[in-house]
Short mmCIF file of C-alpha atoms in Angstrom, two decimals:
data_model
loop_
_atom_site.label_atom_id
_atom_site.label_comp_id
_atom_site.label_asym_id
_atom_site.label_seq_id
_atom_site.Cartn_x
_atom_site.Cartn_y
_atom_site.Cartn_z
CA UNK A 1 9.46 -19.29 0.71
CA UNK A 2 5.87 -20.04 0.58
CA UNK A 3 3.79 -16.89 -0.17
CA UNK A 4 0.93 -16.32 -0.35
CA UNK A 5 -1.25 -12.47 -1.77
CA UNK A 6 -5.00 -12.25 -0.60
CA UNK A 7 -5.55 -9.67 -3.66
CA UNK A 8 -3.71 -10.08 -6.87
CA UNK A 9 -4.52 -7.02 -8.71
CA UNK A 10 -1.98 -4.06 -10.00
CA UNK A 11 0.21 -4.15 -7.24
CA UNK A 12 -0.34 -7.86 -6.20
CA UNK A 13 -0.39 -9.09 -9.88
CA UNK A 14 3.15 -7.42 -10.35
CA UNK A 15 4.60 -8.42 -6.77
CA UNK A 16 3.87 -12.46 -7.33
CA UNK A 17 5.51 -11.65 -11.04
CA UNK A 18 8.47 -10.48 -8.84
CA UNK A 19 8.40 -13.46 -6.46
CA UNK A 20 8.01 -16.33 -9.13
CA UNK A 21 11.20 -15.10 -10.39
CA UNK A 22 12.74 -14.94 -7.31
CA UNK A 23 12.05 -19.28 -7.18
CA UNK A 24 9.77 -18.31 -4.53
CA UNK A 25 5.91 -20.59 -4.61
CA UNK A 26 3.36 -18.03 -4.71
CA UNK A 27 -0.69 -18.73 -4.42
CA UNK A 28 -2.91 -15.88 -4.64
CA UNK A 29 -6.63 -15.28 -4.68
CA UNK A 30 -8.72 -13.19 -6.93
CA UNK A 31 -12.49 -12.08 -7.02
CA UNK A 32 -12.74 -12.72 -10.62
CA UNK A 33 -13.64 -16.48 -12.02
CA UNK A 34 -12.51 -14.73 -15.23
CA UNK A 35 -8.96 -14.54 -14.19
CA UNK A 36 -8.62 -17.69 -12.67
CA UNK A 37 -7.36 -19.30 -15.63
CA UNK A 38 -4.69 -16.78 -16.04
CA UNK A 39 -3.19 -16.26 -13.03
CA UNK A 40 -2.74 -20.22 -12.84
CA UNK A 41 -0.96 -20.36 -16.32
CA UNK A 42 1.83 -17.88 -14.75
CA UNK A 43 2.57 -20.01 -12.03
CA UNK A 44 0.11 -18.50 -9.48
CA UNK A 45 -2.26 -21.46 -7.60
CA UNK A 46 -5.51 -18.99 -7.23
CA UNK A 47 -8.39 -19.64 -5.67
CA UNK A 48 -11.89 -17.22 -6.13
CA UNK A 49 -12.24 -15.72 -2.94
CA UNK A 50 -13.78 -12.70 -1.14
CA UNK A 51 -13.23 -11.42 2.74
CA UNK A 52 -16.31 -13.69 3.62
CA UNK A 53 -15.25 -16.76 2.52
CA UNK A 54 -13.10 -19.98 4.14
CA UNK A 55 -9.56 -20.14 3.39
CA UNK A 56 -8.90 -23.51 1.55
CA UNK A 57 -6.72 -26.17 4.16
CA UNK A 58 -3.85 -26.77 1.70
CA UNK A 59 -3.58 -22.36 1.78
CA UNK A 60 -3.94 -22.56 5.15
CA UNK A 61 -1.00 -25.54 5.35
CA UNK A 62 1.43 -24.31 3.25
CA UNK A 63 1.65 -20.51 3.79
CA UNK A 64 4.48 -18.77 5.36
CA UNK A 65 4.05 -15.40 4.49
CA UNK A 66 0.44 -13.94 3.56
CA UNK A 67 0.35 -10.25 2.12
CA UNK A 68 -3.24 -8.34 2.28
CA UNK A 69 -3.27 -6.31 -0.40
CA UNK A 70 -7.28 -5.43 -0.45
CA UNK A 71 -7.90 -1.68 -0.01
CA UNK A 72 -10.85 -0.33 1.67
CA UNK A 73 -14.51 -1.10 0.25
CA UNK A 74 -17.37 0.02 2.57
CA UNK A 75 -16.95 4.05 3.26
CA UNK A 76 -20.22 3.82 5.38
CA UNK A 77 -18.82 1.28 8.44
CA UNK A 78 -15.40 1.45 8.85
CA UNK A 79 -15.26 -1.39 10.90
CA UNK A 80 -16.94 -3.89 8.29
CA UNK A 81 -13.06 -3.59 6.67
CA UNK A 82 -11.57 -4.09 9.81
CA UNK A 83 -13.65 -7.03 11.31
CA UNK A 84 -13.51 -8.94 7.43
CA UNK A 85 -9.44 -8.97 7.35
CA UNK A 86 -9.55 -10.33 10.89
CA UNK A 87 -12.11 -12.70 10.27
CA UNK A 88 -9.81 -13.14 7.05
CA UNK A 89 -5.91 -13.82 9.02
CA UNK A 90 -8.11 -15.95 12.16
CA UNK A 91 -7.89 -18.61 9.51
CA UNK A 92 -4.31 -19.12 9.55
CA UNK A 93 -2.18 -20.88 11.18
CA UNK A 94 -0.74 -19.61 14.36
CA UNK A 95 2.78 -18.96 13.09
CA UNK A 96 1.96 -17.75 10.04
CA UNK A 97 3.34 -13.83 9.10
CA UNK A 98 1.22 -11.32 7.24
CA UNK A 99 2.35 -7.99 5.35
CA UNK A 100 -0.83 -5.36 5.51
CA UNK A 101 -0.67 -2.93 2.75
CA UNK A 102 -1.94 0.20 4.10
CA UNK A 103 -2.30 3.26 2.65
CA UNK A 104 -0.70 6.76 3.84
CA UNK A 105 -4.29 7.95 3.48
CA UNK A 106 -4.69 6.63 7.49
CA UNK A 107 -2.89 10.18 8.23
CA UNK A 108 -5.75 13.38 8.46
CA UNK A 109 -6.02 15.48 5.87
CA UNK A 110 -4.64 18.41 7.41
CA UNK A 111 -1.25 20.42 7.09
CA UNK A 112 1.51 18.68 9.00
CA UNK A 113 4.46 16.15 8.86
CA UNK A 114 3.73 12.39 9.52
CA UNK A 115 6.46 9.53 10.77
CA UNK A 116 5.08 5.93 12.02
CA UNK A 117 5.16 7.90 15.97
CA UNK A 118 2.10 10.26 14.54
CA UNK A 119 -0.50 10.25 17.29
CA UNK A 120 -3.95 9.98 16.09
CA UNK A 121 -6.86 12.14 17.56
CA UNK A 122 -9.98 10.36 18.78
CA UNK A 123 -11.58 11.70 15.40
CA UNK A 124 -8.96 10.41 13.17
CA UNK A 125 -9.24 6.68 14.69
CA UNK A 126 -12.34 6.23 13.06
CA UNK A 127 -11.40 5.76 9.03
CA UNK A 128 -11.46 2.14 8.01
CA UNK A 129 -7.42 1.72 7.28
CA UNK A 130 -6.96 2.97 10.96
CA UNK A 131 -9.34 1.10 12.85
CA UNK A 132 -7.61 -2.10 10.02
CA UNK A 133 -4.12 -1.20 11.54
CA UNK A 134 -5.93 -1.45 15.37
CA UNK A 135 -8.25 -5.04 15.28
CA UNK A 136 -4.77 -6.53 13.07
CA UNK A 137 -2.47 -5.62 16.09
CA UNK A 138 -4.01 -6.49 18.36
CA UNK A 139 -5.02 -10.15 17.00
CA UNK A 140 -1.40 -10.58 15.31
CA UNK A 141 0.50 -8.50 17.70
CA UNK A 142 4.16 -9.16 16.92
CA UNK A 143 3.32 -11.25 13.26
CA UNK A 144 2.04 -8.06 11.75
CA UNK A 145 3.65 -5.86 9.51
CA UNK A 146 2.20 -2.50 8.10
CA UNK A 147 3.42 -0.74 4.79
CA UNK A 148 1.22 2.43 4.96
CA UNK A 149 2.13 3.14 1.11
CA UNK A 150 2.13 6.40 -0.39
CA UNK A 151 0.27 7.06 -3.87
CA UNK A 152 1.09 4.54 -6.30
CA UNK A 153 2.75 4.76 -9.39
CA UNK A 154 4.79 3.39 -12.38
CA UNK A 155 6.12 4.65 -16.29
CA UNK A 156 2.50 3.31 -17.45
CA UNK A 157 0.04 4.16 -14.64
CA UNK A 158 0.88 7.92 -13.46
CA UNK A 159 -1.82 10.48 -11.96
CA UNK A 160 -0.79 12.95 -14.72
CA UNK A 161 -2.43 11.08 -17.72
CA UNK A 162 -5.41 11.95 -15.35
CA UNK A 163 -5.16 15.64 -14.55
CA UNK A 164 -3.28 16.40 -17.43
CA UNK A 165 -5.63 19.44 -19.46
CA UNK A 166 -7.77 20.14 -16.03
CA UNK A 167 -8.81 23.14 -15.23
CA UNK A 168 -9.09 24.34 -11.30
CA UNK A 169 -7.05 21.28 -9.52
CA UNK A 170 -6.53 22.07 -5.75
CA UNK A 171 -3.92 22.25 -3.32
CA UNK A 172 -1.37 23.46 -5.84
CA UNK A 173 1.50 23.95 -2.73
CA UNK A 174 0.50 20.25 -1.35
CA UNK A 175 3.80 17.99 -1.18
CA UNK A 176 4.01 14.83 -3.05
CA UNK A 177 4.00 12.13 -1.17
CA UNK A 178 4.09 8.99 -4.55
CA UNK A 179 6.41 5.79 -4.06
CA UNK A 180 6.88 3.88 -6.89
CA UNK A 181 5.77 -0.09 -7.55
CA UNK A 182 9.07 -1.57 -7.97
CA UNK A 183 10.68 0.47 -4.28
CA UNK A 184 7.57 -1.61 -2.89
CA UNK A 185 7.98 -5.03 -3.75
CA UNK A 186 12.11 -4.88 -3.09
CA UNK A 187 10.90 -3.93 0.42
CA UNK A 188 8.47 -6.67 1.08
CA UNK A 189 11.36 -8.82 -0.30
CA UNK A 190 14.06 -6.83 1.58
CA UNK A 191 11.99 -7.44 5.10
CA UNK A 192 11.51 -11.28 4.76
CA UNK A 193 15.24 -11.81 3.61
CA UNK A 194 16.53 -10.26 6.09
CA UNK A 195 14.09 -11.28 8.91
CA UNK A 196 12.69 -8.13 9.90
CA UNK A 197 9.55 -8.49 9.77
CA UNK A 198 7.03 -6.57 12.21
CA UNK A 199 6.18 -2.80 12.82
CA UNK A 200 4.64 0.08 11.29
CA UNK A 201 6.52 1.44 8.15
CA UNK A 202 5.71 4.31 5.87
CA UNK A 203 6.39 3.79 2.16
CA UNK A 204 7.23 7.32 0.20
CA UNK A 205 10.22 8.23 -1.77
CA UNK A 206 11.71 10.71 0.01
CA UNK A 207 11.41 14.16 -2.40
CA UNK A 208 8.34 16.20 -1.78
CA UNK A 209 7.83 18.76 -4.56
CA UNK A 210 4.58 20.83 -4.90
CA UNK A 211 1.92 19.51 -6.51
CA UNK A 212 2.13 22.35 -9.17
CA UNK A 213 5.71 22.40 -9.68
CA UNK A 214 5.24 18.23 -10.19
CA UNK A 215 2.63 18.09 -12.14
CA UNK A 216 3.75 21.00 -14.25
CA UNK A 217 6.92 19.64 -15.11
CA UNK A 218 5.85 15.85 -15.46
CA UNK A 219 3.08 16.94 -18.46
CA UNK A 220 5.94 18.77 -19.76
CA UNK A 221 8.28 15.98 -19.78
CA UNK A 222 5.47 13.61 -21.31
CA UNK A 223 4.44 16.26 -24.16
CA UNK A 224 0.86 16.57 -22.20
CA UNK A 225 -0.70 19.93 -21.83
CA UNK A 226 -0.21 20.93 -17.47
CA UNK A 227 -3.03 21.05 -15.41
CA UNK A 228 -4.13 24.80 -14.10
CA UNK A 229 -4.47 25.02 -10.25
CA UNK A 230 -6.89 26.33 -7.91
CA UNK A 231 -5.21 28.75 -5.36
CA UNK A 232 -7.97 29.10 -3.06
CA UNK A 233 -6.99 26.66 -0.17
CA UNK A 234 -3.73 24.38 0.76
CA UNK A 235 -3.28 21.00 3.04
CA UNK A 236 0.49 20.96 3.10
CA UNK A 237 0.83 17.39 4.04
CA UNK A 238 4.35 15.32 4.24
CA UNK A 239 5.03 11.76 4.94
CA UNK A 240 8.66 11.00 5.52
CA UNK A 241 9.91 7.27 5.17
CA UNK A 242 13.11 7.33 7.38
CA UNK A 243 12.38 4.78 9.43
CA UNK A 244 12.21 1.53 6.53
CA UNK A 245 15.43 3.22 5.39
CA UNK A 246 16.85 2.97 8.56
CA UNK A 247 15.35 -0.27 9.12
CA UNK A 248 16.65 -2.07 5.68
CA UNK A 249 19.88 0.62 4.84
CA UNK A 250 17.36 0.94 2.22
CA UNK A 251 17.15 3.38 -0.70
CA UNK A 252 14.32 4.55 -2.51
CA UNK A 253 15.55 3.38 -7.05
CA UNK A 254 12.24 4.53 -8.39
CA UNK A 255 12.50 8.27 -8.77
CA UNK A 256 8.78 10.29 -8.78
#
């Protein structure tokens, strides 16, 4: 399979890794001349590229499967995001498939459970990932697939080395709503081998402890001194992932 990862940082960088292995030809692109160099020595054809720029023809030729893995960068016009990853997957060829990486950040901040049938207010349509999800559909239609991904983690990059020793972190009864790297690249490997590709899919291991009783326990468990909450306000938010488990007999290895 001929892949192809408009965005090779963290999560990109470690899902080519995953693909080289796999005997799978992977090409990439990167903002960085600096990195150039390295992402070719591991087997990566890269060009420098950002959303404004012109796919090279031999990209364009040879890929099958092209994931977007660019997160929103203009908070002021949501639709700048939206119209540059369209102007972005126009370039393609016809029967090429593409993977969006999305974010569970499209659902409103507010207390509630969220599956893929959520129904957006006219308000909430107007963040950059959602109107991303919209001007993608409706160009790609049935070649589209969205992995609206909860917050990222692995053993070296955790939120905890962050908050650990804070004082007055909110929404100390908010769920957890983390999926881990590894759960997210045996998906995207999971959908193209067994050919279902399309639809909307939330990504989120399926526990949901408090933020507290989380965080608490993971600076424990890491001999780092617990953040202490604020108490003043809560946004008890889940996202449940049923459906990709459904979808794939799929379960979540990479416990939060």
């Amino acid at each position: 399979m001929n892949w192809t990862i408009i965005g090779c940082g963290w999560l990109g960088m470690s899902l080519a890794n995953s693909l080289l292995q796999n005997g799978d030809v992977v090409s990439g692109t990167t903002t960085s001349t600096e990195r150039l160099n390295s992402l070719n020595e591991k087997g990566i054809k890269t060009e420098v590229f950002n959303l404004n720029s012109q796919i090279s023809t031999e990209l364009i030729d040879i890929s099958q499967v092209v994931v977007l893995s660019i997160p929103p960068f203009d908070k002021t016009n949501p639709l700048t995001y939206a119209k540059s990853l369209v102007h972005l997957v126009r370039q393609f060829k016809s029967t090429t498939q593409f993977i969006f990486l999305g974010s569970t950040g499209v659902y409103p901040q507010k207390s509630a459970v969220f599956s893929e049938e959520y129904e957006f207010e006219k308000e909430e349509q107007e963040s950059s990932l959602f109107q991303a999800e919209k001007l993608l559909q409706e160009f790609l239609k049935e070649r589209l697939t969205i992995l609206r991904l909860g917050g990222l983690f692995d053993d070296a990059r955790h939120p905890i080395y962050h908050l650990a020793g804070r004082i007055g972190v909110k929404n100390p009864y908010g769920k957890i709503n983390f999926v881990g790297k590894n759960d997210i690249i045996t998906v995207i490997q999971e959908l193209v081998s067994q050919k279902k590709l399309g639809g909307t899919y939330n990504l989120v291991y399926p526990d949901h402890p408090t933020r507290e009783e989380y965080y608490t326990k993971k600076a424990k468990q890491l001999k780092l001194i617990p953040p202490k909450f604020e108490y003043e306000s809560n946004v008890i938010r889940e996202v449940t992932s049923q459906k990709i488990q459904l979808k794939l007999n799929f379960e979540f290895k990479h416990e939060i």
